[in-house]
Amino acid sequence: MPTRAVQTGLLDTDVSAVRFAHGKRLLGLHELGILSIRDLLTHYPFRYDDFSKVVKVVNLPLGQKNAVLGTIHEAKGRRTAKGGFLYEIAITDGTGVLKAVWFNQKWLADTLTVGKTIMLLGKVEHHSGYARMTSPLHTLVTSEPTSMPSQDHDKDILSVDSGPNPVGIAPVYRANGKVSSNWIKRIVLESRKLILEPLDPLPPAVRIKHNLVSRQIAWQNIHTPSVQEDYELAHRRLAYEQVFFAQLSFAFEDVQSQQGLCAYTHTNCEGFNTELAALLPFELTDSQQRAINDLYTDMASPKRMNRLLLGDVGSGKTVVALHALLAVSKSGWQAAMMAPTEVLAQQYASSLGPILDALGVSWTMLTSALSAKDRKEAYAGLATGDISIALGTHALIEPEVTFKTLSLIVIDEQHRFGVEHRHRLIAKSPAADFFSMTATPIPRSLALVLYGSVQASYLAHRPSKAATHTYFLDSALAYKAYEAVRKAIRRGEQAFIVCPFISAQPPGDDEDVLYLDDLEHFSDEPYITAAETELLHLRSKVFPEYRIELLTSRVKSEDKKRIMSDFKLGVVNILVSTTVIEVGVDVPNATTMIILDANRFGLAQLHQLRGRVGRGTKDSQVFLVAPKPGESARRRLRTLEKVSDGFKLAEVDLGERREGDIAGTRQHGAGSLSLVNVIRDSALIEAAHGDVVQLLEEDPALTLSKHLHLRQELFRMQGAGTN
């Protein structure tokens, strides 16, 4: 038998080396992303059909999924009134008769014939006086195992050995038209004959600490579990492995990036605090003060800071960032703060600019809208160090922008930037402290999965005492929302009306992007509501007496600035927009929002949007309007009515997700997290995080002999990227 090291090397052999993986089936495997034996073994079942608990026909409960074993004593097929084909069998197990029916599966007439022993798995219903299953899973049971069906008759049916539990727990794989779930099962079984005992990349101490089975046993039991407990142990081991390597990838890269860097040490972080407190029209919340203290501690350290601030909408992240910017200025160095949109960058200028001016701190704003003359002056001031702070958009990463001593980089709404954008800004000063912020509240467990070794601070509470009430309305009742807008304007307040798209056509390259936190939430209905058509409708039919403006990504920069200024001044009554207002818009007098076609947005984005109101002292209201949404969308919209805390909302949302269904979790070098649910597996994620920290403290470069295979596995994963 080949050595364990040789067997481990075979994991990266082309999958075509496995018996049955050829021809049409091989093409099907490739379409599923299965190129190697490793890919095959990590193509885990997405569900299991439990044939192990056989119930007698006489005891079958209605409406529940159960397995029944019996003999076919009647079988017939016929054409339906609509020209389809119906095939029906009746089986008996000595206690009663059960019927089963399938539609448009004519091939079953050659397979399910009288006298054969069959096992059915499905839900039972009453039909014409009989117990019946509709389209149940089925397995023929014979005294001798038979060969696989030919490719021409590649149906999801297997003949198996008879016994007390002839099938047991049957895995079901994601498949396609070229290779079925049962063929994948057979090919997986064949692959395990080639690789009996590969090396386990997890250190023995870690496996012992958490009572984890070996990788080989886990692979065996996740593909062919004998009992539920086998699957659970396998799932726990493999989910831990996925999280462990995801975090190790981040942490190892962070450790390596620190090598040879001479980080900036900010020694006078609190220098402006007294003067700043006098300028702020509010007192800091406890969580804001804790976040600022976290920043000061990191910035004073000789180690490069890498901190993430997670805050609910309206929780006051910008003022926390301001304290960091001022600490840099007091040290005599420079800082850059980058926003994903021009609207948000303009918000920096209007909210932070006057404070910086009052404190005598030089600053500039860089966006694509800046004139050539102003851009040239900004470039010169940053290059010489005469300008301390640069606020801006992607314009900050342009090659022409250079800094004399850039010691702090701040990225707001960092998930809206690509990895390349972040790296291009960091490349301007690799030793600079790094501080990122997001208004998407997520639990600590998800933050660890997404951001690995980044240290996190949280802002859990909004400084405002105003309440925001959310209401879901069917589109037939949308008039109630428009009437609420009218009443708000009569009180001297303002409103937002948000649409999913700019125009009545599907989004193109210049459309505002829907950052859906779950693509399944996207509706298949025709595009109904668009900002441009809604603007015309409101101006001509609904609110002709009020001033209404449009704000989308297509609006020119100078017009955006004018429209936002007029809206803040109260000159504009209603702002019709897309998701361009999702971040960075702070108008305390805006108290009412209507989100049209709300079923087209994910929970996180709807929460972000409603955070644009309720930013002052007046209570606010948000109307989620949707045209007859499905049950899933209706449940999500009703959740927003009841839950206002963004962190709790994230837990509700993530708790309902399927395993691995996490936006952004397929990070570079992290591999797949297909078995992980961040709410259910939070303790496992915390455990893996602690193990990674301890491991790299002991062996930062992973050069100890006991970590050799671990290092090889990590480098293999990082080289594979997001395969």
XYZ file of C-alpha atoms in Angstrom:
723
model
C 0.000 0.000 0.000
C 1.351 3.478 -0.833
C 2.646 5.493 2.102
C 0.359 8.064 3.711
C 2.421 10.851 2.130
C 1.966 9.328 -1.335
C -1.760 8.901 -0.741
C -1.956 12.532 0.332
C -0.267 13.560 -2.902
C -2.879 11.599 -4.851
C -5.559 13.976 -3.557
C -4.482 16.477 -6.203
C -4.547 13.897 -9.002
C -6.990 14.566 -11.833
C -10.400 13.117 -11.029
C -10.291 11.174 -14.296
C -7.988 8.719 -12.493
C -11.017 7.439 -10.582
C -13.043 4.549 -11.985
C -16.278 5.653 -13.706
C -15.068 9.301 -13.968
C -14.838 9.521 -17.730
C -16.778 10.583 -20.799
C -19.987 12.468 -20.164
C -19.695 11.948 -16.419
C -16.252 13.579 -16.386
C -17.644 16.629 -18.190
C -20.414 16.784 -15.612
C -17.905 16.666 -12.753
C -15.881 19.465 -14.344
C -19.016 21.601 -14.659
C -19.504 21.157 -10.903
C -15.954 22.390 -10.272
C -14.666 18.893 -9.489
C -11.255 18.685 -11.163
C -9.243 16.630 -8.674
C -9.848 13.781 -6.255
C -9.660 16.341 -3.447
C -12.457 18.325 -5.098
C -14.488 15.131 -5.296
C -14.017 14.237 -1.637
C -14.898 17.779 -0.547
C -18.021 17.863 -2.727
C -20.114 17.101 0.330
C -23.740 15.929 0.217
C -26.224 18.782 0.612
C -28.785 16.482 2.238
C -29.360 12.897 3.326
C -32.329 10.636 2.714
C -32.793 8.431 5.742
C -33.941 4.962 4.646
C -32.694 3.437 7.894
C -35.955 3.699 9.835
C -38.490 1.548 8.019
C -42.149 2.004 9.002
C -44.906 -0.544 8.354
C -47.673 0.649 6.035
C -50.268 0.257 8.769
C -48.300 2.651 10.995
C -47.507 5.348 8.416
C -48.321 8.845 9.777
C -49.776 11.363 7.331
C -47.678 14.321 6.209
C -44.370 12.917 7.466
C -41.401 11.624 5.511
C -40.803 7.931 6.148
C -39.308 4.841 4.528
C -41.392 1.819 3.570
C -40.127 -1.576 2.385
C -42.437 -3.807 0.346
C -43.093 -5.870 -2.777
C -44.578 -4.426 -5.953
C -47.824 -6.318 -6.633
C -49.304 -3.935 -9.199
C -47.738 -1.535 -11.712
C -49.287 0.422 -14.570
C -48.719 3.508 -16.669
C -51.130 5.732 -18.549
C -51.411 9.012 -20.414
C -52.901 11.967 -18.563
C -55.590 14.268 -19.965
C -52.915 16.862 -20.740
C -50.736 14.408 -22.638
C -48.289 13.632 -19.861
C -47.361 10.192 -18.534
C -48.306 8.843 -15.102
C -46.756 5.691 -13.644
C -48.307 4.114 -10.555
C -47.358 1.132 -8.422
C -48.922 -0.501 -5.380
C -46.718 -2.227 -2.802
C -47.559 -4.380 0.171
C -45.565 -5.283 3.257
C -48.088 -7.654 4.815
C -49.750 -4.932 6.908
C -51.351 -2.878 4.177
C -51.145 -1.410 0.702
C -49.293 1.776 -0.267
C -49.522 3.414 -3.670
C -46.801 5.502 -5.277
C -47.117 7.686 -8.365
C -44.624 9.482 -10.609
C -45.270 11.928 -13.441
C -43.451 12.007 -16.792
C -40.937 9.307 -15.887
C -41.786 6.716 -18.518
C -38.497 4.885 -17.999
C -39.814 3.601 -14.650
C -42.076 1.153 -16.542
C -38.945 -0.832 -17.458
C -37.531 -0.725 -13.935
C -40.303 -0.912 -11.346
C -42.107 -4.111 -12.254
C -44.328 -6.545 -10.390
C -42.566 -8.885 -7.966
C -39.591 -6.647 -7.208
C -38.762 -5.567 -3.671
C -38.574 -1.796 -3.327
C -37.945 0.792 -0.684
C -39.807 4.103 -0.913
C -39.056 7.335 0.932
C -41.573 10.159 0.899
C -44.533 11.884 2.542
C -47.795 9.999 2.836
C -51.190 11.415 1.894
C -54.679 9.980 1.568
C -55.927 9.606 -1.997
C -59.091 7.763 -3.080
C -59.096 5.676 0.083
C -55.443 4.628 -0.149
C -52.230 5.812 1.439
C -50.140 7.310 -1.377
C -46.729 8.853 -1.959
C -46.186 11.283 -4.833
C -42.776 11.117 -6.566
C -41.055 9.347 -3.662
C -37.380 8.432 -3.699
C -37.063 4.750 -4.490
C -34.463 2.014 -4.273
C -34.745 -1.519 -5.560
C -33.555 -4.152 -3.095
C -32.040 -7.389 -4.388
C -30.307 -10.344 -2.810
C -27.198 -9.642 -4.886
C -25.683 -6.228 -5.638
C -26.083 -5.241 -9.272
C -23.850 -3.145 -11.484
C -24.381 0.533 -12.074
C -26.883 1.440 -14.774
C -25.435 2.460 -18.101
C -24.858 6.113 -18.940
C -27.874 5.970 -21.263
C -30.120 5.123 -18.322
C -28.396 7.240 -15.696
C -31.333 7.633 -13.327
C -31.216 8.260 -9.605
C -31.824 4.634 -8.572
C -29.424 2.077 -7.133
C -29.797 -1.603 -6.391
C -28.287 -2.537 -3.041
C -27.695 -5.489 -0.753
C -30.655 -6.653 1.245
C -30.535 -6.610 5.026
C -32.327 -5.191 8.026
C -31.700 -1.646 6.767
C -31.009 -2.148 3.059
C -29.994 1.430 2.246
C -29.424 3.281 5.487
C -28.687 6.991 5.212
C -28.274 7.896 1.543
C -26.271 11.005 0.585
C -27.641 13.372 -2.047
C -25.157 15.508 -4.006
C -25.494 18.596 -6.115
C -25.439 17.188 -9.634
C -26.317 18.071 -13.224
C -27.580 16.554 -16.440
C -24.285 14.823 -17.212
C -23.610 13.182 -13.856
C -26.320 12.256 -11.366
C -26.165 12.257 -7.581
C -25.930 8.462 -7.497
C -23.087 8.418 -9.992
C -21.232 10.931 -7.826
C -21.818 8.659 -4.847
C -20.344 5.691 -6.713
C -17.337 7.696 -7.951
C -16.696 8.948 -4.403
C -16.709 5.330 -3.172
C -14.225 4.405 -5.887
C -11.910 7.311 -4.987
C -11.693 6.114 -1.421
C -10.198 2.855 -2.663
C -7.251 4.898 -3.963
C -6.826 7.004 -0.834
C -7.262 4.889 2.284
C -5.393 6.934 4.891
C -4.017 10.341 3.888
C -2.104 12.540 6.300
C -4.245 14.734 8.526
C -3.298 18.440 8.312
C -4.728 19.334 11.731
C -2.128 19.067 14.508
C -2.790 16.107 16.836
C -2.955 18.436 19.841
C -5.833 20.351 18.245
C -7.725 17.159 17.384
C -7.301 15.795 20.895
C -8.280 19.112 22.492
C -11.625 19.231 20.651
C -12.188 15.469 20.315
C -12.157 15.642 16.513
C -12.101 12.508 14.377
C -9.407 12.159 11.714
C -9.947 13.622 8.273
C -10.169 10.158 6.695
C -12.880 9.006 9.120
C -14.685 12.309 8.631
C -14.630 11.902 4.830
C -15.878 8.339 5.170
C -18.734 9.228 7.493
C -19.874 12.369 5.736
C -20.212 10.480 2.454
C -21.542 7.186 3.846
C -22.815 7.643 7.401
C -24.195 4.515 9.039
C -26.064 6.423 11.722
C -26.853 10.079 12.439
C -24.087 10.286 15.052
C -21.474 9.376 12.413
C -22.564 12.283 10.262
C -22.590 14.709 13.185
C -19.023 13.847 14.207
C -17.840 14.095 10.607
C -19.628 17.394 10.047
C -18.166 18.894 13.228
C -14.621 17.878 12.282
C -14.837 19.143 8.713
C -16.616 22.388 9.654
C -13.876 23.053 12.212
C -11.246 22.360 9.557
C -12.850 24.833 7.145
C -12.960 27.583 9.764
C -9.479 26.788 11.094
C -7.817 27.103 7.690
C -9.821 30.194 6.765
C -8.594 31.938 9.907
C -5.077 30.542 9.628
C -4.835 31.912 6.089
C -5.725 35.425 7.243
C -3.588 35.310 10.371
C -0.528 33.841 8.648
C -0.644 36.496 5.926
C -0.957 39.167 8.621
C 2.056 37.804 10.516
C 4.118 37.644 7.334
C 3.103 41.157 6.288
C 4.462 42.494 9.584
C 7.907 41.118 8.864
C 10.408 43.893 8.214
C 7.875 46.682 8.757
C 8.744 49.609 10.982
C 5.255 50.572 12.120
C 4.267 54.089 13.095
C 3.868 54.746 16.820
C 1.402 57.522 17.594
C 2.411 58.794 21.019
C 0.035 61.744 21.545
C -3.305 60.245 20.619
C -5.391 62.273 23.062
C -3.881 65.598 22.092
C -7.031 67.152 20.600
C -9.590 65.505 22.886
C -10.399 68.513 25.063
C -10.820 70.924 22.147
C -12.790 68.333 20.164
C -15.219 67.663 23.029
C -16.041 71.371 23.109
C -16.841 71.362 19.378
C -19.061 68.283 19.311
C -22.797 68.968 19.835
C -23.223 65.656 21.692
C -21.518 63.440 24.235
C -19.873 60.221 23.179
C -21.664 56.979 23.973
C -19.922 54.367 26.108
C -19.378 52.111 23.085
C -17.906 55.015 21.087
C -15.478 55.771 23.905
C -14.469 52.100 24.138
C -13.841 51.995 20.384
C -11.720 55.170 20.580
C -9.697 53.683 23.446
C -9.146 50.536 21.347
C -7.834 52.725 18.539
C -5.534 54.718 20.794
C -4.053 51.525 22.265
C -3.391 50.043 18.836
C -2.015 53.265 17.373
C 0.424 53.699 20.264
C 1.699 50.142 19.805
C 4.902 49.472 17.829
C 2.907 46.894 15.864
C 0.913 47.891 12.784
C -2.772 48.316 13.656
C -5.387 46.261 11.817
C -8.758 47.065 13.383
C -12.345 46.870 12.153
C -15.184 48.960 13.572
C -18.608 47.364 13.235
C -21.517 49.625 14.002
C -25.226 49.651 13.513
C -26.638 52.349 11.247
C -26.496 55.751 12.916
C -24.254 54.535 15.732
C -21.614 57.224 15.145
C -18.658 55.570 13.425
C -17.466 58.767 11.755
C -16.736 60.552 15.026
C -14.666 57.552 16.145
C -12.660 57.791 12.931
C -12.250 61.542 13.531
C -10.427 60.839 16.798
C -7.995 58.596 14.916
C -7.426 61.231 12.220
C -6.671 63.870 14.828
C -4.250 61.546 16.639
C -2.272 61.267 13.403
C -2.256 65.007 12.911
C -0.988 65.544 16.457
C 1.877 63.162 15.705
C 2.839 65.266 12.686
C 2.037 62.605 10.101
C -0.724 62.064 7.535
C -3.967 60.105 7.246
C -6.211 59.081 4.343
C -9.892 58.199 4.661
C -11.565 56.560 1.641
C -15.311 56.273 0.980
C -17.064 54.102 -1.644
C -19.262 56.910 -2.983
C -18.932 60.582 -3.727
C -22.037 61.259 -1.642
C -20.342 59.811 1.431
C -17.093 61.677 0.716
C -19.079 64.928 0.488
C -20.625 64.028 3.849
C -17.111 63.843 5.317
C -16.337 67.277 3.961
C -19.493 68.847 5.393
C -19.387 67.116 8.795
C -15.649 66.774 9.507
C -14.293 69.714 7.505
C -15.531 72.486 9.840
C -14.167 70.645 12.898
C -10.764 70.146 11.279
C -10.732 73.826 10.287
C -11.589 74.887 13.830
C -8.723 72.795 15.205
C -6.262 74.153 12.632
C -5.754 70.795 10.917
C -5.047 70.976 7.185
C -7.158 68.708 4.969
C -8.289 68.177 1.410
C -10.919 66.175 -0.429
C -10.065 64.127 -3.508
C -12.831 62.941 -5.835
C -13.207 62.657 -9.593
C -15.228 65.899 -9.516
C -12.255 67.979 -8.352
C -11.029 70.552 -10.870
C -7.600 70.113 -12.428
C -6.281 73.139 -10.519
C -7.566 71.939 -7.133
C -6.350 68.413 -7.830
C -2.847 69.677 -8.593
C -2.768 71.684 -5.365
C -3.969 68.663 -3.362
C -1.313 66.421 -4.909
C 1.404 68.907 -4.036
C 0.225 69.417 -0.448
C 0.064 65.680 0.244
C 3.470 65.039 -1.314
C 5.158 67.718 0.796
C 3.242 66.913 3.982
C 1.629 70.357 4.150
C -1.791 68.666 4.105
C -2.375 66.315 7.047
C -5.626 64.595 6.119
C -7.016 63.438 2.774
C -10.706 62.573 2.501
C -11.947 61.068 -0.731
C -13.116 58.251 -2.949
C -11.248 55.896 -5.291
C -9.376 59.007 -6.437
C -7.061 58.440 -3.449
C -5.612 55.285 -4.996
C -4.561 56.944 -8.266
C -0.790 56.740 -8.943
C -0.479 60.543 -8.936
C -1.441 60.661 -5.243
C 1.640 60.384 -3.039
C 2.114 61.054 0.665
C 5.147 62.213 2.592
C 4.335 60.249 5.784
C 1.063 58.346 5.537
C 0.697 56.722 8.972
C -3.033 55.869 9.004
C -5.396 54.476 6.376
C -9.143 54.503 7.063
C -11.581 52.729 4.737
C -15.276 53.263 5.306
C -17.827 50.664 4.190
C -14.821 48.506 3.381
C -16.937 45.632 2.026
C -17.913 47.913 -0.872
C -14.304 47.962 -2.089
C -12.514 45.180 -3.908
C -9.364 43.636 -2.469
C -7.330 45.329 -5.202
C -8.603 48.785 -4.248
C -7.684 48.296 -0.602
C -4.257 46.948 -1.491
C -3.503 49.851 -3.847
C -4.094 52.346 -1.049
C -2.142 50.273 1.486
C 0.733 50.004 -1.010
C 1.268 53.758 -0.682
C 2.434 53.135 2.909
C 2.610 49.430 3.904
C 3.601 50.272 7.497
C 0.638 52.579 8.085
C -1.971 51.650 10.683
C -5.120 50.266 9.026
C -8.621 51.030 10.267
C -11.746 49.878 8.444
C -15.400 50.513 9.204
C -18.688 48.965 8.176
C -22.290 49.861 8.892
C -23.330 46.276 8.242
C -23.731 44.881 11.758
C -22.634 41.265 11.948
C -22.032 38.914 14.887
C -18.507 38.371 16.140
C -18.532 34.829 14.744
C -19.127 36.084 11.205
C -16.540 38.847 11.654
C -13.968 36.193 12.563
C -14.891 34.163 9.479
C -14.827 37.125 7.093
C -11.893 39.087 8.473
C -9.763 36.525 10.291
C -7.085 38.113 12.449
C -8.511 41.640 12.336
C -9.250 43.054 15.778
C -12.858 44.211 16.067
C -14.609 47.007 17.962
C -18.383 47.354 18.138
C -20.850 50.228 18.291
C -24.111 48.653 19.380
C -26.265 51.669 20.181
C -27.433 54.763 18.311
C -26.874 58.099 20.069
C -30.274 59.327 18.825
C -33.253 58.782 21.096
C -35.707 59.035 18.188
C -37.629 55.885 17.275
C -38.012 54.473 13.774
C -41.134 52.435 13.037
C -41.185 50.045 10.073
C -44.321 48.874 8.243
C -44.808 46.319 5.489
C -47.477 47.118 2.883
C -48.732 45.225 -0.127
C -48.425 47.450 -3.208
C -52.227 47.762 -3.304
C -51.942 49.723 -0.049
C -49.041 51.930 -1.185
C -51.342 54.980 -1.036
C -51.061 54.826 2.768
C -47.310 55.311 2.520
C -47.683 58.260 0.130
C -50.212 59.811 2.486
C -47.707 59.491 5.338
C -45.177 61.357 3.190
C -47.716 64.117 2.571
C -48.408 64.474 6.308
C -44.690 64.573 7.078
C -44.096 67.367 4.567
C -46.999 69.341 6.011
C -45.260 69.066 9.401
C -42.180 70.617 7.793
C -40.299 67.330 7.430
C -38.805 65.549 4.400
C -38.893 62.109 2.815
C -36.964 59.540 0.785
C -38.507 57.282 -1.843
C -36.127 54.465 -2.779
C -36.319 52.364 -5.955
C -34.303 49.248 -6.847
C -33.127 50.513 -10.260
C -32.454 53.765 -12.066
C -34.367 53.040 -15.254
C -37.043 50.614 -16.379
C -34.426 48.330 -17.952
C -32.335 45.639 -16.229
C -29.196 47.147 -14.660
C -26.211 47.737 -16.886
C -22.635 48.687 -16.081
C -23.624 52.195 -15.011
C -26.555 51.166 -12.829
C -26.505 51.435 -9.074
C -25.659 47.999 -7.731
C -27.953 45.961 -5.511
C -25.697 44.599 -2.771
C -28.038 41.721 -1.910
C -26.990 39.833 1.209
C -28.775 36.761 -0.179
C -29.171 36.370 -3.925
C -32.143 34.055 -3.406
C -34.117 37.088 -2.287
C -33.971 38.543 -5.797
C -37.333 38.457 -7.523
C -37.926 36.917 -10.952
C -40.730 39.396 -11.653
C -40.304 42.008 -14.411
C -38.567 45.201 -13.389
C -41.426 47.325 -12.126
C -40.274 50.361 -10.198
C -37.442 52.565 -11.457
C -36.273 55.856 -9.996
C -36.565 57.831 -13.236
C -40.156 56.752 -13.928
C -41.140 57.107 -10.262
C -39.867 60.699 -10.323
C -42.140 61.547 -13.267
C -45.094 59.800 -11.627
C -44.656 61.665 -8.344
C -44.188 65.049 -9.983
C -47.197 64.739 -12.277
C -49.713 62.648 -10.335
C -48.943 62.374 -6.625
C -47.047 65.414 -5.305
C -47.158 68.107 -8.024
C -47.111 70.818 -5.357
C -43.779 69.757 -3.829
C -40.190 69.936 -5.017
C -38.872 66.447 -5.816
C -35.329 65.632 -6.959
C -33.594 62.527 -8.253
C -30.295 61.162 -6.922
C -28.650 58.180 -8.648
C -25.179 57.250 -9.833
C -25.987 58.731 -13.253
C -26.456 62.232 -11.835
C -23.443 64.449 -12.540
C -21.143 65.224 -9.621
C -21.939 68.933 -9.505
C -25.661 68.152 -9.595
C -25.319 65.588 -6.807
C -23.641 68.192 -4.636
C -26.356 70.757 -5.373
C -29.224 68.324 -4.805
C -27.834 67.086 -1.494
C -27.199 70.634 -0.337
C -30.765 71.640 -1.188
C -32.141 68.557 0.527
C -30.194 69.293 3.710
C -31.390 72.901 3.631
C -34.985 71.714 3.325
C -35.496 73.217 -0.128
C -36.156 69.742 -1.569
C -39.161 67.988 -0.023
C -38.724 64.501 -1.450
C -35.586 62.759 -2.657
C -36.151 59.886 -5.077
C -33.106 57.661 -5.163
C -31.569 54.243 -5.538
C -29.139 52.541 -3.166
C -26.699 55.400 -3.729
C -28.055 56.864 -0.449
C -27.410 53.644 1.457
C -24.449 55.183 3.281
C -23.262 58.663 4.090
C -26.542 60.593 3.928
C -27.316 62.373 7.184
C -30.366 64.659 7.059
C -31.980 64.882 10.526
C -35.163 66.452 9.126
C -35.855 63.436 6.880
C -38.355 61.364 8.853
C -40.202 59.240 6.282
C -39.006 56.665 3.782
C -40.775 54.495 1.241
C -38.841 51.547 -0.218
C -40.587 50.326 -3.361
C -40.273 46.699 -4.472
C -38.746 46.019 -1.064
C -38.758 42.283 -1.774
C -35.875 42.907 -4.193
C -33.533 43.810 -1.346
C -31.873 41.699 1.329
C -32.389 42.213 5.050
C -29.056 43.928 5.617
C -29.584 46.406 2.806
C -33.123 47.269 3.886
C -31.771 47.936 7.372
C -29.050 50.144 5.919
C -31.560 52.120 3.889
C -33.941 52.727 6.763
C -30.978 54.046 8.735
C -31.173 57.201 6.586
C -34.173 58.364 8.656
C -34.483 58.738 12.394
C -31.179 60.589 12.615
C -32.594 63.586 14.417
C -34.874 64.075 17.420
C -38.141 63.266 15.637
C -39.639 59.786 15.397
C -39.531 58.346 11.890
C -41.327 55.800 9.762
C -40.296 53.434 6.968
C -42.740 51.742 4.579
C -41.668 48.550 2.834
C -43.875 48.218 -0.238
C -43.885 44.966 -2.208
C -46.193 43.540 -4.890
C -47.508 40.224 -3.512
C -44.156 38.867 -2.279
C -43.589 35.155 -1.779
C -43.671 33.580 1.651
C -39.904 33.914 2.197
C -39.855 37.604 1.219
C -42.967 38.316 3.288
C -41.337 36.722 6.340
C -38.203 38.848 5.891
C -40.195 42.064 5.563
C -42.269 41.209 8.637
C -39.028 40.617 10.537
C -37.996 44.207 9.853
C -41.252 45.374 11.420
C -40.355 43.631 14.672
C -36.557 43.916 14.881
C -34.776 47.276 14.851
C -31.386 46.250 16.274
C -29.040 45.558 13.380
C -26.985 42.945 15.226
C -30.098 41.002 16.244
C -31.394 41.297 12.695
C -28.150 39.842 11.364
C -28.442 36.892 13.737
C -32.016 36.245 12.611
C -30.967 36.423 8.967
C -27.870 34.254 9.348
C -29.675 31.751 11.533
C -32.067 31.037 8.659
C -29.332 30.576 6.072
C -28.205 27.248 4.731
C -24.744 26.078 5.687
C -22.072 27.982 3.814
C -24.608 30.493 2.505
C -22.667 33.523 3.679
C -21.937 36.499 1.475
C -18.232 36.962 0.945
C -16.999 33.892 2.804
C -15.103 32.494 -0.175
C -12.090 34.675 0.502
C -8.709 34.434 -1.146
C -6.818 31.511 0.318
C -9.642 30.607 2.686
C -11.261 27.887 0.617
C -14.881 26.917 1.016
C -17.002 27.264 4.154
C -19.747 25.043 2.802
C -20.368 23.266 6.119
C -20.435 26.345 8.344
C -23.392 28.202 9.806
C -22.012 31.183 11.704
C -24.821 31.282 14.272
C -25.053 27.585 15.072
C -21.252 27.150 14.874
C -20.253 30.286 16.800
C -18.554 28.282 19.583
C -16.614 26.271 17.011
C -15.523 29.475 15.248
C -14.325 30.981 18.543
C -12.425 27.790 19.345
C -10.696 27.779 15.955
C -9.778 31.451 16.358
C -8.155 30.790 19.728
C -6.278 27.785 18.363
C -4.898 29.777 15.431
C -3.727 32.610 17.693
C -2.003 30.140 20.023
C -0.443 28.237 17.122
C 1.116 31.322 15.511
C 2.373 32.627 18.841
C 4.287 29.347 19.218
C 5.391 29.022 15.588
C 4.812 32.237 13.544
C 6.411 30.858 10.369
C 5.064 27.284 10.794
C 8.567 25.883 10.468
C 8.469 23.340 13.315
C 8.551 19.760 12.066
C 5.211 18.950 13.701
C 3.603 21.685 11.581
C 5.151 20.635 8.264
C 2.001 19.101 6.794
C -0.109 21.951 8.171
C 2.154 24.436 6.380
C 1.945 22.463 3.138
C -1.854 22.349 3.327
C -2.042 26.088 3.985
C 0.225 26.923 1.050
C -1.749 24.583 -1.195
C -4.994 26.328 -0.245
C -3.526 29.798 -0.727
C -2.164 28.758 -4.105
C -5.562 27.379 -5.098
C -7.248 30.660 -4.144
C -11.002 30.352 -4.250
C -11.296 27.192 -6.290
